[in-house]
PDB file of C-alpha atoms in Angstrom:
ATOM      1  CA  MET A   1    -167.795  95.135 146.976  1.00 58.00           C
ATOM      2  CA  LYS A   2    -169.138  98.218 148.653  1.00 62.00           C
ATOM      3  CA  LEU A   3    -167.474  97.196 152.049  1.00 57.00           C
ATOM      4  CA  ARG A   4    -164.174  96.734 150.238  1.00 58.00           C
ATOM      5  CA  TYR A   5    -164.259 100.308 148.931  1.00 52.00           C
ATOM      6  CA  THR A   6    -165.258 101.647 152.443  1.00 54.00           C
ATOM      7  CA  ILE A   7    -162.298  99.797 154.087  1.00 52.00           C
ATOM      8  CA  LEU A   8    -159.873 101.085 151.436  1.00 43.00           C
ATOM      9  CA  PHE A   9    -161.163 104.706 151.978  1.00 45.00           C
ATOM     10  CA  PHE A  10    -160.859 104.394 155.682  1.00 42.00           C
ATOM     11  CA  ILE A  11    -157.272 103.103 155.381  1.00 45.00           C
ATOM     12  CA  LEU A  12    -156.287 105.935 152.983  1.00 38.00           C
ATOM     13  CA  THR A  13    -157.894 108.500 155.288  1.00 41.00           C
ATOM     14  CA  ILE A  14    -155.912 107.239 158.253  1.00 42.00           C
ATOM     15  CA  ALA A  15    -152.646 107.228 156.236  1.00 40.00           C
ATOM     16  CA  SER A  16    -153.151 110.782 155.047  1.00 41.00           C
ATOM     17  CA  VAL A  17    -153.963 112.153 158.626  1.00 41.00           C
ATOM     18  CA  SER A  18    -150.903 110.190 159.985  1.00 46.00           C
ATOM     19  CA  LYS A  19    -148.671 111.652 157.355  1.00 49.00           C
ATOM     20  CA  ALA A  20    -150.093 115.265 158.012  1.00 45.00           C
ATOM     21  CA  GLN A  21    -149.399 114.746 161.819  1.00 51.00           C
ATOM     22  CA  THR A  22    -145.891 113.522 161.058  1.00 61.00           C
ATOM     23  CA  ASP A  23    -145.126 116.532 158.656  1.00 63.00           C
ATOM     24  CA  LEU A  24    -146.378 118.969 161.245  1.00 62.00           C
ATOM     25  CA  THR A  25    -144.491 117.487 164.174  1.00 68.00           C
ATOM     26  CA  LEU A  26    -141.283 117.271 162.003  1.00 77.00           C
ATOM     27  CA  GLU A  27    -141.702 120.859 160.874  1.00 81.00           C
ATOM     28  CA  ASN A  28    -142.010 122.083 164.520  1.00 77.00           C
ATOM     29  CA  CYS A  29    -138.994 120.035 165.603  1.00 80.00           C
ATOM     30  CA  THR A  30    -136.940 121.192 162.618  1.00 83.00           C
ATOM     31  CA  LYS A  31    -137.447 124.980 163.539  1.00 89.00           C
ATOM     32  CA  HIS A  32    -135.731 124.290 166.910  1.00 86.00           C
ATOM     33  CA  LEU A  33    -132.591 123.387 165.101  1.00 89.00           C
ATOM     34  CA  GLY A  34    -132.582 126.717 163.608  1.00 87.00           C
ATOM     35  CA  THR A  35    -129.948 127.819 160.842  1.00 89.00           C
ATOM     36  CA  ALA A  36    -126.920 127.267 163.265  1.00 91.00           C
ATOM     37  CA  PHE A  37    -127.424 123.431 163.535  1.00 93.00           C
ATOM     38  CA  ILE A  38    -127.191 120.950 160.851  1.00 92.00           C
ATOM     39  CA  SER A  39    -129.362 117.683 161.274  1.00 90.00           C
ATOM     40  CA  ASP A  40    -127.518 114.517 161.590  1.00 92.00           C
ATOM     41  CA  GLY A  41    -129.843 113.039 159.073  1.00 90.00           C
ATOM     42  CA  GLN A  42    -131.837 110.907 161.430  1.00 92.00           C
ATOM     43  CA  GLN A  43    -135.363 111.366 162.672  1.00 92.00           C
ATOM     44  CA  TYR A  44    -135.943 109.538 165.941  1.00 93.00           C
ATOM     45  CA  LYS A  45    -139.646 108.782 166.040  1.00 92.00           C
ATOM     46  CA  ALA A  46    -141.958 106.993 168.365  1.00 91.00           C
ATOM     47  CA  LEU A  47    -145.730 106.751 168.762  1.00 89.00           C
ATOM     48  CA  LEU A  48    -146.433 106.771 172.554  1.00 90.00           C
ATOM     49  CA  ALA A  49    -149.511 106.278 174.591  1.00 88.00           C
ATOM     50  CA  GLY A  50    -150.026 106.387 178.362  1.00 84.00           C
ATOM     51  CA  GLY A  51    -146.818 106.510 180.260  1.00 88.00           C
ATOM     52  CA  GLU A  52    -144.780 104.852 177.523  1.00 93.00           C
ATOM     53  CA  ILE A  53    -141.058 105.747 177.040  1.00 95.00           C
ATOM     54  CA  ALA A  54    -139.149 105.716 173.836  1.00 95.00           C
ATOM     55  CA  GLU A  55    -135.441 104.866 173.916  1.00 97.00           C
ATOM     56  CA  PHE A  56    -133.010 106.103 171.280  1.00 97.00           C
ATOM     57  CA  HIS A  57    -129.255 105.322 171.195  1.00 97.00           C
ATOM     58  CA  THR A  58    -126.605 107.625 169.684  1.00 96.00           C
ATOM     59  CA  THR A  59    -122.955 108.560 169.871  1.00 96.00           C
ATOM     60  CA  PHE A  60    -121.791 112.137 170.481  1.00 96.00           C
ATOM     61  CA  TYR A  61    -118.351 112.994 169.446  1.00 95.00           C
ATOM     62  CA  ALA A  62    -115.727 114.965 171.317  1.00 96.00           C
ATOM     63  CA  GLY A  63    -115.562 118.621 170.641  1.00 95.00           C
ATOM     64  CA  ASN A  64    -118.752 119.011 168.551  1.00 95.00           C
ATOM     65  CA  HIS A  65    -121.550 121.356 169.540  1.00 96.00           C
ATOM     66  CA  TYR A  66    -124.913 119.712 169.539  1.00 97.00           C
ATOM     67  CA  ARG A  67    -128.585 120.468 169.886  1.00 96.00           C
ATOM     68  CA  ILE A  68    -131.374 117.972 170.720  1.00 96.00           C
ATOM     69  CA  ALA A  69    -134.778 119.135 169.589  1.00 94.00           C
ATOM     70  CA  ALA A  70    -138.029 117.358 170.422  1.00 92.00           C
ATOM     71  CA  SER A  71    -141.578 117.806 169.332  1.00 89.00           C
ATOM     72  CA  THR A  72    -145.021 116.329 169.275  1.00 87.00           C
ATOM     73  CA  GLY A  73    -147.729 118.350 167.560  1.00 75.00           C
ATOM     74  CA  THR A  74    -147.829 122.011 168.178  1.00 67.00           C
ATOM     75  CA  LYS A  75    -147.324 122.479 171.919  1.00 73.00           C
ATOM     76  CA  GLU A  76    -143.855 123.068 172.821  1.00 75.00           C
ATOM     77  CA  ASP A  77    -143.599 121.520 176.257  1.00 83.00           C
ATOM     78  CA  ASN A  78    -145.245 118.264 175.699  1.00 89.00           C
ATOM     79  CA  VAL A  79    -142.067 116.064 175.215  1.00 93.00           C
ATOM     80  CA  ILE A  80    -139.879 115.230 178.273  1.00 95.00           C
ATOM     81  CA  PHE A  81    -136.527 113.986 177.220  1.00 96.00           C
ATOM     82  CA  SER A  82    -133.572 112.841 179.269  1.00 98.00           C
ATOM     83  CA  VAL A  83    -130.067 111.944 178.186  1.00 97.00           C
ATOM     84  CA  TYR A  84    -128.128 109.182 179.916  1.00 98.00           C
ATOM     85  CA  ASP A  85    -124.463 108.009 179.556  1.00 97.00           C
ATOM     86  CA  GLN A  86    -123.633 104.372 178.989  1.00 95.00           C
ATOM     87  CA  GLU A  87    -123.641 103.697 182.694  1.00 97.00           C
ATOM     88  CA  ASN A  88    -127.228 105.115 182.898  1.00 97.00           C
ATOM     89  CA  HIS A  89    -126.053 108.225 184.766  1.00 97.00           C
ATOM     90  CA  LEU A  90    -128.529 111.143 183.965  1.00 98.00           C
ATOM     91  CA  ILE A  91    -126.665 113.905 182.139  1.00 96.00           C
ATOM     92  CA  PHE A  92    -129.646 116.130 181.250  1.00 97.00           C
ATOM     93  CA  THR A  93    -133.342 116.291 181.436  1.00 97.00           C
ATOM     94  CA  ASN A  94    -135.446 119.055 180.085  1.00 96.00           C
ATOM     95  CA  ARG A  95    -137.851 118.501 182.858  1.00 95.00           C
ATOM     96  CA  ASP A  96    -135.561 120.647 184.987  1.00 96.00           C
ATOM     97  CA  HIS A  97    -135.967 123.436 182.415  1.00 95.00           C
ATOM     98  CA  LYS A  98    -139.836 123.711 182.050  1.00 93.00           C
ATOM     99  CA  ASN A  99    -139.670 120.956 179.305  1.00 94.00           C
ATOM    100  CA  SER A 100    -137.669 123.045 176.974  1.00 94.00           C
ATOM    101  CA  PRO A 101    -138.081 121.804 173.333  1.00 93.00           C
ATOM    102  CA  TYR A 102    -134.275 121.855 172.892  1.00 94.00           C
ATOM    103  CA  TRP A 103    -130.860 121.604 174.633  1.00 95.00           C
ATOM    104  CA  ASP A 104    -127.492 122.741 173.403  1.00 96.00           C
ATOM    105  CA  PHE A 105    -124.336 120.932 174.715  1.00 95.00           C
ATOM    106  CA  LYS A 106    -120.765 119.997 173.900  1.00 95.00           C
ATOM    107  CA  PHE A 107    -118.939 116.892 175.176  1.00 93.00           C
ATOM    108  CA  GLU A 108    -115.150 116.804 175.903  1.00 94.00           C
ATOM    109  CA  ASP A 109    -114.981 113.069 175.139  1.00 95.00           C
ATOM    110  CA  THR A 110    -116.757 110.942 172.576  1.00 97.00           C
ATOM    111  CA  ILE A 111    -119.643 109.221 174.470  1.00 97.00           C
ATOM    112  CA  ASN A 112    -122.423 106.871 173.787  1.00 97.00           C
ATOM    113  CA  CYS A 113    -125.780 107.861 175.071  1.00 97.00           C
ATOM    114  CA  THR A 114    -129.327 106.860 175.509  1.00 98.00           C
ATOM    115  CA  ILE A 115    -132.086 109.404 175.053  1.00 97.00           C
ATOM    116  CA  GLU A 116    -135.440 108.660 176.663  1.00 97.00           C
ATOM    117  CA  ALA A 117    -138.644 110.477 175.609  1.00 95.00           C
ATOM    118  CA  LYS A 118    -142.042 110.477 176.872  1.00 94.00           C
ATOM    119  CA  LEU A 119    -145.156 112.702 176.823  1.00 92.00           C
ATOM    120  CA  ASN A 120    -146.047 115.243 179.371  1.00 89.00           C
ATOM    121  CA  GLN A 121    -149.064 113.327 180.777  1.00 85.00           C
ATOM    122  CA  LYS A 122    -150.612 116.558 182.145  1.00 84.00           C
ATOM    123  CA  ASN A 123    -151.064 117.777 178.570  1.00 80.00           C
ATOM    124  CA  VAL A 124    -151.513 114.854 176.184  1.00 79.00           C
ATOM    125  CA  SER A 125    -152.045 111.079 176.742  1.00 73.00           C
ATOM    126  CA  SER A 126    -150.843 109.899 173.233  1.00 79.00           C
ATOM    127  CA  GLY A 127    -149.019 111.093 170.250  1.00 86.00           C
ATOM    128  CA  LEU A 128    -146.201 111.143 167.808  1.00 88.00           C
ATOM    129  CA  VAL A 129    -142.771 112.176 169.284  1.00 91.00           C
ATOM    130  CA  ILE A 130    -139.878 113.236 166.971  1.00 92.00           C
ATOM    131  CA  ILE A 131    -136.363 113.946 168.116  1.00 94.00           C
ATOM    132  CA  LEU A 132    -133.765 115.568 166.001  1.00 94.00           C
ATOM    133  CA  ILE A 133    -130.151 115.868 166.681  1.00 96.00           C
ATOM    134  CA  GLY A 134    -128.174 118.756 165.022  1.00 95.00           C
ATOM    135  CA  PHE A 135    -124.535 119.807 165.215  1.00 94.00           C
ATOM    136  CA  LYS A 136    -122.658 123.058 164.357  1.00 91.00           C
ATOM    137  CA  GLN A 137    -120.193 122.947 161.429  1.00 76.00           C
TER     138      GLN A 137
END
């Protein structure tokens, strides 16, 4: 019986810590959208370890101004994200901009894209990554 309560306590503690980490990461990511951008309502999340890469698919519509914001924990330059078109041509990578936590852009045509995200292995070996996409109204 005592073991059962210990296991339950352990599970609840892990869940609580995990939720706190998610909330902090989401809060840090949301601040990069600022007031000028409205979230598309999606939270692109991945728990990464080692050199793993998360892949997210989305459509950007012609004429809209967008911002991609990325976060893991409290450090601003720990997420490396890249945007590729449907033929896997690199459109943007924040690696070329000191791992900036966000990027503003506008497409002339509607385009399906893949966003790849990974951790900056120089700073962290594992963690939760959240990407938000916002648009200007």
